[in-house]
Amino acid sequence: MTLDVNKPRLLNHIQRIIVVGFLSLVVLLTWTPGISYGSPPSQRNFCNWGDRSINTTRLPQLMKEMGFKPPARFRALLVRVELDRKANLISKMNLYAYGTSATRVDGWNPASTIKLYAAVSALERLNELGYGPKTTVTFHYPRGDKKISLQKLLEEDLHKSDNIAHNRMVQLAGFDYLNGPRGTLRRAGMRDSAILRAYAQSQWEAEGNSKILRASPRITLQQPKSGRYSAKKNVLPESTGTAKVKCQSAACTSLSDLGKMMCHLMLHEQLPQRHRLKLGTGPNQSPMLAFFRQRLNRVRDANDGVWLALERHLIPKSQRGQPSKGSYQLFRKAGFSQDWLSDNIYIYQPHSKVRWIVVMAAYPGRKSLDQAADIIARIIKDDLVLKSPKKRTNSPKKAQ
């Protein structure tokens, strides 16, 4: 039996295969990783990105071209968020990491950056119970009650970065509401993050508390009638969390997870309802969300090199130090412990549809991120990440 082959047709078929293969290779080599889903933007949770969405080569290349000399164990994540024409939805997101460490929970100390997690979870729980910013919280400890306004507790936790206030926030949230399978962290797509042990353990144990934060005392909530909130009083029973966590340290997280939480918090209104934090619904900023954000938009230290670098390049002089609605603003939660400096920053520029999230950490010392902040601020200012990389060209030989 002989096979009759039409040679011209076969050659045409082979040529088509070669062309398609070549074009596919070109797409692969020039593709910039970003969030891409089959569903329309109105249904997507852009803030819950996967590791494969992160470009791990562009940022190191760009920073090197700009003269960056990385400090020891430097890691960084830069998130570029593009909104739609009316700024109602996220239309596009691109993620860039300095190498592959942005998704790792090991090898670094996140310090106070994780205080964002407990605060978000505690306010989610209160919001679900119908409590607002003017709530007073009383922790009933065996050695005596601790009464504090929610406003003061949040200010001490986020702005002043007080460790005891952070521990109380974990108790107010409840261990399982924070860390459980349906808790705040898992709902935000953070699989490997957890808060397990108290900060400032000696001081905390001196109050009669356990260094493991699974237990919450009985807690009384009380609020006066104010605006949309009615006068009410509730007692949350004593509880002990049972959720299993992988974390063996006081707290575990990655730069990627810190970025996800900042994204959910600051782009709340641009996310579909079912993907939002439990801090309000509708197109406008809720009182609880505004209350939270106002604890993040002020510099704490006048000599803060990271804040000053971002402010110098990205905030007009007339608006520096005066955050107000609709103005240029920085929102951040920083951390410093055991010589590790870390920072998680959201950048709002009112006349642009582009928003930025910067998460980075380095060792050692409080100045270890100054140069990185300056270079990343310049990258953001000129929106350099989407521009074509510089091509190296050989200098022409001189004529003999």
Coordinates of N, CA, C and O in Angstrom, one line a residue, residues 82-196:
E82 N -4.0 50.0 37.6 CA -4.6 51.0 36.7 C -6.2 50.9 36.8 O -6.7 49.8 36.7
L83 N -6.8 52.0 37.1 CA -8.2 52.1 37.2 C -8.9 52.4 35.9 O -8.3 52.9 34.9
D84 N -10.2 52.1 35.8 CA -10.9 52.4 34.6 C -11.2 53.9 34.5 O -10.8 54.7 35.3
R85 N -11.8 54.4 33.4 CA -12.0 55.8 33.1 C -12.6 56.6 34.2 O -12.3 57.7 34.5
K86 N -13.6 56.0 34.9 CA -14.3 56.7 36.0 C -13.7 56.3 37.4 O -14.3 56.8 38.4
A87 N -12.6 55.6 37.4 CA -12.0 55.2 38.6 C -12.9 54.3 39.6 O -12.7 54.4 40.8
N88 N -13.9 53.6 39.0 CA -14.8 52.8 39.7 C -14.3 51.4 39.9 O -14.7 50.7 40.8
L89 N -13.5 50.9 38.9 CA -13.0 49.6 38.9 C -11.5 49.5 38.6 O -11.0 50.4 38.0
I90 N -10.9 48.4 39.0 CA -9.5 48.1 38.6 C -9.6 47.5 37.2 O -10.3 46.6 37.0
S91 N -8.9 48.1 36.2 CA -8.9 47.5 34.9 C -7.6 46.7 34.6 O -7.7 45.8 33.7
K92 N -6.5 47.0 35.3 CA -5.3 46.3 35.0 C -4.4 46.3 36.2 O -4.4 47.3 36.9
M93 N -3.6 45.3 36.4 CA -2.6 45.3 37.5 C -1.4 44.6 37.0 O -1.4 43.5 36.4
N94 N -0.2 45.2 37.3 CA 1.1 44.5 37.0 C 1.9 44.5 38.3 O 1.9 45.4 39.1
L95 N 2.6 43.4 38.5 CA 3.3 43.2 39.7 C 4.8 42.9 39.4 O 5.1 42.1 38.5
Y96 N 5.7 43.5 40.2 CA 7.1 43.4 39.9 C 7.8 43.1 41.3 O 7.6 43.9 42.2
A97 N 8.6 42.1 41.3 CA 9.4 41.8 42.5 C 10.9 41.9 42.3 O 11.3 41.6 41.2
Y98 N 11.6 42.2 43.4 CA 13.0 42.2 43.3 C 13.5 40.7 43.6 O 13.6 40.4 44.8
G99 N 13.6 39.9 42.5 CA 14.0 38.5 42.7 C 12.8 37.7 43.1 O 11.6 38.1 42.9
T100 N 13.0 36.6 43.8 CA 11.9 35.6 44.1 C 11.5 35.6 45.6 O 10.7 34.8 46.0
S101 N 12.1 36.5 46.4 CA 11.8 36.4 47.8 C 10.5 37.1 48.3 O 10.1 37.0 49.4
A102 N 9.8 37.8 47.4 CA 8.6 38.6 47.8 C 7.5 37.7 48.2 O 6.6 38.1 48.9
T103 N 7.5 36.4 47.8 CA 6.4 35.5 48.1 C 6.8 34.6 49.3 O 6.0 33.7 49.7
R104 N 8.0 34.7 49.9 CA 8.5 33.8 50.9 C 8.2 34.4 52.3 O 8.3 35.6 52.5
V105 N 7.8 33.5 53.2 CA 7.6 34.0 54.6 C 8.8 33.8 55.5 O 8.9 34.3 56.6
D106 N 9.8 33.1 55.0 CA 11.0 32.8 55.8 C 12.1 33.8 55.4 O 12.1 34.5 54.4
G107 N 13.1 33.8 56.3 CA 14.3 34.6 56.0 C 14.2 36.1 56.3 O 15.1 36.8 55.8
W108 N 13.2 36.5 57.0 CA 13.1 38.0 57.3 C 12.2 38.2 58.5 O 11.6 37.2 59.0
N109 N 12.2 39.4 59.0 CA 11.3 39.8 60.1 C 10.3 40.9 59.7 O 10.8 42.0 59.5
P110 N 9.1 40.6 59.6 CA 8.1 41.6 59.2 C 7.8 42.6 60.2 O 7.2 43.7 59.9
A111 N 8.2 42.4 61.5 CA 8.0 43.3 62.6 C 6.6 43.9 62.6 O 5.6 43.1 62.5
S112 N 6.4 45.2 62.7 CA 5.1 45.8 63.0 C 4.2 45.9 61.7 O 3.1 46.3 61.8
T113 N 4.7 45.5 60.5 CA 3.9 45.6 59.4 C 2.7 44.7 59.5 O 1.6 45.0 59.0
I114 N 2.8 43.6 60.3 CA 1.6 42.7 60.4 C 0.6 43.3 61.3 O -0.5 42.7 61.4
K115 N 0.8 44.4 62.0 CA -0.2 45.0 62.9 C -1.4 45.4 62.0 O -2.5 45.5 62.6
L116 N -1.2 45.6 60.8 CA -2.3 45.9 59.9 C -3.4 44.8 59.9 O -4.6 45.0 59.8
Y117 N -2.9 43.5 59.9 CA -3.8 42.4 59.9 C -4.8 42.3 61.0 O -6.0 42.2 60.9
A118 N -4.2 42.4 62.2 CA -5.1 42.3 63.4 C -6.1 43.5 63.5 O -7.2 43.3 63.9
A119 N -5.6 44.7 63.1 CA -6.5 45.9 63.1 C -7.6 45.7 62.1 O -8.8 46.0 62.5
V120 N -7.3 45.3 60.9 CA -8.4 45.0 59.9 C -9.4 44.0 60.4 O -10.6 44.2 60.4
S121 N -8.9 42.9 61.0 CA -9.8 41.8 61.5 C -10.7 42.3 62.6 O -11.9 42.0 62.6
A122 N -10.1 43.0 63.6 CA -10.9 43.5 64.7 C -12.0 44.5 64.2 O -13.1 44.4 64.7
L123 N -11.7 45.4 63.3 CA -12.7 46.3 62.8 C -13.7 45.6 62.0 O -14.9 46.0 61.9
E124 N -13.3 44.6 61.2 CA -14.3 43.8 60.5 C -15.3 43.2 61.5 O -16.5 43.2 61.2
R125 N -14.8 42.6 62.5 CA -15.7 42.0 63.5 C -16.7 43.0 64.1 O -17.9 42.7 64.2
L126 N -16.1 44.1 64.5 CA -17.0 45.1 65.2 C -18.0 45.7 64.2 O -19.2 45.9 64.5
N127 N -17.6 45.9 62.9 CA -18.5 46.4 61.9 C -19.7 45.4 61.7 O -20.8 45.8 61.5
E128 N -19.3 44.1 61.7 CA -20.4 43.1 61.5 C -21.4 43.1 62.7 O -22.6 42.8 62.5
L129 N -20.9 43.5 63.8 CA -21.7 43.5 65.0 C -22.5 44.8 65.2 O -23.3 45.0 66.1
G130 N -22.2 45.8 64.2 CA -23.0 47.0 64.2 C -22.3 48.1 65.0 O -22.9 49.1 65.4
Y131 N -21.0 48.0 65.3 CA -20.3 49.0 66.1 C -19.4 49.8 65.2 O -18.9 49.4 64.2
G132 N -19.2 51.1 65.5 CA -18.5 52.1 64.7 C -17.3 52.7 65.4 O -16.9 52.2 66.5
P133 N -16.8 53.7 64.9 CA -15.5 54.3 65.4 C -15.6 54.9 66.9 O -14.6 55.0 67.5
K134 N -16.8 55.2 67.4 CA -16.9 55.7 68.7 C -17.1 54.7 69.8 O -17.5 55.0 70.9
T135 N -16.8 53.4 69.5 CA -17.0 52.3 70.4 C -16.0 52.4 71.5 O -14.8 52.8 71.3
T136 N -16.4 52.0 72.7 CA -15.4 51.9 73.8 C -15.3 50.4 74.1 O -16.3 49.6 74.1
V137 N -14.1 49.9 74.3 CA -13.8 48.5 74.5 C -13.2 48.3 75.9 O -12.3 49.0 76.3
T138 N -13.8 47.3 76.6 CA -13.3 46.9 78.0 C -12.8 45.5 77.9 O -13.7 44.6 77.7
F139 N -11.6 45.2 78.2 CA -11.0 43.9 78.3 C -11.0 43.5 79.7 O -10.4 44.1 80.6
H140 N -11.7 42.4 80.0 CA -11.8 41.9 81.4 C -10.8 40.9 81.7 O -11.0 39.7 81.5
Y141 N -9.6 41.3 82.2 CA -8.5 40.4 82.5 C -8.6 39.9 83.9 O -9.2 40.6 84.8
P142 N -8.0 38.8 84.3 CA -8.0 38.3 85.7 C -7.4 39.3 86.7 O -7.8 39.3 87.8
R143 N -6.5 40.1 86.2 CA -5.8 41.0 87.1 C -6.4 42.4 87.0 O -5.8 43.4 87.5
G144 N -7.5 42.6 86.4 CA -8.2 43.9 86.3 C -8.6 44.2 84.9 O -8.1 43.7 83.9
D145 N -9.6 45.1 84.8 CA -10.1 45.6 83.5 C -9.2 46.6 82.8 O -8.5 47.4 83.5
K146 N -9.2 46.6 81.5 CA -8.5 47.6 80.7 C -9.6 48.2 79.8 O -10.1 47.6 78.9
K147 N -9.9 49.5 80.0 CA -10.9 50.2 79.3 C -10.3 51.2 78.4 O -9.4 52.0 78.8
I148 N -10.6 51.2 77.1 CA -10.0 52.1 76.1 C -11.0 52.4 75.0 O -11.8 51.5 74.6
S149 N -10.9 53.6 74.4 CA -11.8 53.9 73.3 C -11.1 53.2 72.0 O -9.9 53.0 71.9
L150 N -12.0 52.8 71.1 CA -11.5 52.2 69.9 C -10.6 53.1 69.1 O -9.6 52.7 68.5
Q151 N -10.9 54.4 69.2 CA -10.1 55.4 68.5 C -8.7 55.4 69.0 O -7.7 55.4 68.3
K152 N -8.5 55.4 70.4 CA -7.2 55.4 71.0 C -6.5 54.1 70.7 O -5.3 54.1 70.5
L153 N -7.2 53.0 70.8 CA -6.6 51.7 70.6 C -6.0 51.6 69.2 O -4.9 51.1 69.0
L154 N -6.8 52.1 68.2 CA -6.3 52.0 66.8 C -5.2 52.9 66.6 O -4.2 52.6 65.8
E155 N -5.2 54.1 67.2 CA -4.1 55.1 67.0 C -2.8 54.5 67.6 O -1.8 54.7 67.0
E156 N -2.9 53.9 68.8 CA -1.7 53.4 69.4 C -1.2 52.2 68.6 O 0.0 52.0 68.5
D157 N -2.1 51.4 68.1 CA -1.7 50.2 67.3 C -1.0 50.6 66.0 O 0.1 50.1 65.7
L158 N -1.7 51.4 65.2 CA -1.2 51.6 63.8 C -0.3 52.8 63.7 O 0.8 52.7 63.0
H159 N -0.6 53.9 64.3 CA 0.2 55.1 64.1 C 1.4 55.1 65.1 O 2.6 55.2 64.6
K160 N 1.2 54.8 66.3 CA 2.3 54.8 67.3 C 3.0 53.4 67.3 O 4.1 53.3 67.9
S161 N 2.3 52.4 66.8 CA 2.9 51.1 66.6 C 3.2 50.4 68.0 O 4.2 49.8 68.2
D162 N 2.3 50.6 68.9 CA 2.5 50.1 70.3 C 2.2 48.6 70.3 O 1.2 48.1 69.8
N163 N 3.1 47.8 70.9 CA 3.0 46.3 70.8 C 1.8 45.8 71.7 O 1.2 44.8 71.3
I164 N 1.6 46.4 72.8 CA 0.5 45.9 73.7 C -0.8 46.2 73.0 O -1.8 45.4 73.1
A165 N -1.0 47.4 72.4 CA -2.2 47.7 71.7 C -2.4 46.7 70.5 O -3.6 46.3 70.3
H166 N -1.4 46.3 69.9 CA -1.5 45.2 68.8 C -2.0 43.9 69.4 O -2.9 43.3 68.9
N167 N -1.5 43.5 70.6 CA -1.9 42.2 71.2 C -3.4 42.3 71.5 O -4.1 41.3 71.4
R168 N -3.8 43.5 72.0 CA -5.3 43.6 72.3 C -6.1 43.6 71.1 O -7.2 43.1 71.1
M169 N -5.6 44.1 70.0 CA -6.3 44.0 68.7 C -6.5 42.6 68.3 O -7.6 42.2 67.8
V170 N -5.5 41.7 68.5 CA -5.7 40.3 68.1 C -6.8 39.7 69.0 O -7.6 38.9 68.5
Q171 N -6.8 40.0 70.3 CA -7.8 39.5 71.2 C -9.2 40.0 70.8 O -10.2 39.3 70.9
L172 N -9.3 41.3 70.4 CA -10.6 41.9 70.0 C -11.1 41.2 68.7 O -12.3 40.9 68.6
A173 N -10.2 40.9 67.8 CA -10.6 40.2 66.6 C -11.0 38.8 66.9 O -12.0 38.2 66.4
G174 N -10.2 38.1 67.8 CA -10.4 36.7 68.1 C -9.5 35.9 67.2 O -9.4 36.2 66.0
F175 N -8.8 34.9 67.7 CA -7.8 34.2 67.0 C -8.3 33.5 65.8 O -7.8 33.6 64.7
D176 N -9.5 32.9 65.9 CA -10.1 32.2 64.7 C -10.6 33.1 63.7 O -10.6 32.9 62.5
Y177 N -11.2 34.2 64.1 CA -11.8 35.2 63.2 C -10.6 35.8 62.4 O -10.8 36.2 61.2
L178 N -9.4 35.9 62.9 CA -8.3 36.4 62.2 C -7.6 35.4 61.4 O -7.3 35.6 60.2
N179 N -7.3 34.2 62.0 CA -6.4 33.2 61.4 C -7.2 32.0 60.8 O -6.5 31.1 60.2
G180 N -8.4 31.8 61.1 CA -9.2 30.6 60.8 C -9.4 30.4 59.3 O -9.1 31.3 58.5
P181 N -9.9 29.3 58.9 CA -10.2 29.0 57.4 C -11.1 30.0 56.8 O -11.0 30.2 55.6
R182 N -12.0 30.6 57.5 CA -12.9 31.6 57.0 C -12.6 33.0 57.6 O -13.4 33.9 57.5
G183 N -11.4 33.1 58.1 CA -11.0 34.4 58.8 C -10.6 35.4 57.8 O -10.5 35.2 56.6
T184 N -10.2 36.6 58.4 CA -9.8 37.7 57.6 C -8.7 37.4 56.7 O -8.7 37.8 55.5
L185 N -7.6 36.8 57.1 CA -6.5 36.6 56.3 C -6.8 35.6 55.1 O -6.3 35.9 54.0
R186 N -7.5 34.5 55.4 CA -7.8 33.6 54.3 C -8.7 34.2 53.3 O -8.6 33.9 52.1
R187 N -9.7 35.0 53.8 CA -10.6 35.6 52.8 C -9.9 36.6 51.9 O -10.3 36.8 50.8
A188 N -8.8 37.1 52.4 CA -8.0 38.1 51.5 C -7.0 37.3 50.7 O -6.1 38.0 50.0
G189 N -7.0 36.0 50.7 CA -6.1 35.2 49.8 C -4.7 35.0 50.4 O -3.8 34.7 49.6
M190 N -4.6 35.2 51.7 CA -3.3 35.0 52.3 C -3.2 33.7 53.0 O -3.5 33.5 54.2
R191 N -2.6 32.7 52.3 CA -2.6 31.3 52.8 C -1.6 31.1 53.9 O -1.8 30.2 54.7
D192 N -0.5 31.8 53.8 CA 0.7 31.4 54.7 C 0.9 32.4 55.8 O 1.8 32.3 56.6
S193 N 0.1 33.5 55.9 CA 0.2 34.5 56.9 C -0.5 34.1 58.2 O -1.6 33.5 58.1
A194 N 0.0 34.5 59.3 CA -0.7 34.2 60.6 C 0.0 35.0 61.7 O 1.1 35.4 61.6
I195 N -0.8 35.3 62.7 CA -0.3 35.9 64.0 C -0.5 34.9 65.1 O -1.7 34.5 65.3
L196 N 0.5 34.6 65.8 CA 0.4 33.5 66.8 C 0.8 34.0 68.2 O 0.1 33.7 69.1

